[in-house]
C-alpha cells in the first residue's frame, strides 16, 4: 500500500469509527465512496460462478443472472469476460 493510499485509508477509518460491519458498509455507500459498477461486476461474476457450481451451463447462468439483476445478457456477458481482462 502506498503512502497516499494509507492516508486515504486513515480518512475512511475515521469516517467508520465505532460502526459495525454492516453499518460501515452502509456509511460508505451514503458517502458515495463505493464504486457501484465494480460491486455490480463482482456480484454478477459471483452469481455466474455460483450457478455454474450447481451444474448450470455458463451461457444459461448468464441469462439467469441477467434476469436476477434486471439487466441485459450483454451487460452480464461483458462484466463476466471483462473481469478476466483486467
XYZ file of C-alpha atoms in Angstrom:
86
model
C 0.000 0.000 0.000
C 1.391 3.413 -0.950
C 1.670 6.332 1.477
C -1.154 8.086 -0.335
C -3.382 5.019 -0.022
C -2.516 4.788 3.679
C -3.543 8.422 4.202
C -6.846 7.798 2.425
C -7.389 4.623 4.450
C -6.970 6.725 7.577
C -9.712 9.068 6.391
C -12.013 6.102 5.837
C -11.213 4.640 9.230
C -12.124 7.948 10.890
C -15.439 8.010 8.988
C -16.226 4.453 10.074
C -15.035 4.624 13.680
C -17.413 2.851 16.023
C -19.541 1.266 13.310
C -20.138 -2.462 12.944
C -19.589 -4.245 9.613
C -22.981 -3.689 8.011
C -23.239 -0.155 9.334
C -19.786 0.644 7.967
C -20.732 -0.604 4.516
C -23.947 1.432 4.573
C -21.962 4.516 5.595
C -19.521 4.028 2.700
C -22.485 3.892 0.312
C -24.017 7.019 1.886
C -20.746 8.894 1.426
C -20.523 7.799 -2.207
C -17.214 6.062 -1.581
C -18.177 2.737 -3.132
C -17.652 2.038 -6.819
C -21.087 0.667 -7.669
C -20.037 -0.639 -11.070
C -17.198 -2.670 -9.577
C -19.543 -4.047 -6.902
C -22.068 -4.999 -9.558
C -19.382 -6.678 -11.664
C -18.231 -8.764 -8.709
C -21.798 -9.671 -7.782
C -22.608 -10.717 -11.357
C -19.458 -12.777 -11.670
C -20.075 -14.405 -8.290
C -23.632 -15.321 -9.252
C -22.498 -16.877 -12.533
C -19.842 -18.891 -10.720
C -22.365 -19.988 -8.085
C -24.797 -21.180 -10.741
C -22.009 -22.898 -12.670
C -21.047 -24.666 -9.442
C -24.582 -26.048 -9.361
C -24.028 -27.515 -12.825
C -25.805 -24.864 -14.885
C -24.005 -24.173 -18.183
C -22.302 -20.764 -18.312
C -24.493 -19.301 -21.064
C -27.669 -20.270 -19.213
C -26.169 -18.973 -15.956
C -25.604 -15.621 -17.665
C -29.245 -15.472 -18.782
C -30.448 -16.299 -15.271
C -28.097 -13.693 -13.802
C -29.284 -11.037 -16.251
C -32.867 -11.679 -15.145
C -31.899 -11.595 -11.470
C -30.003 -8.293 -11.816
C -32.629 -6.783 -14.162
C -30.122 -6.071 -16.886
C -29.264 -7.295 -20.354
C -27.485 -10.512 -21.184
C -24.860 -8.409 -22.997
C -24.122 -6.425 -19.843
C -23.681 -9.634 -17.838
C -21.533 -11.139 -20.569
C -19.394 -8.008 -20.677
C -18.950 -7.988 -16.902
C -18.037 -11.649 -16.869
C -15.493 -11.609 -19.667
C -14.001 -8.176 -18.955
C -13.190 -9.347 -15.432
C -10.669 -11.722 -16.958
C -9.033 -8.940 -18.990
C -8.490 -6.598 -16.047
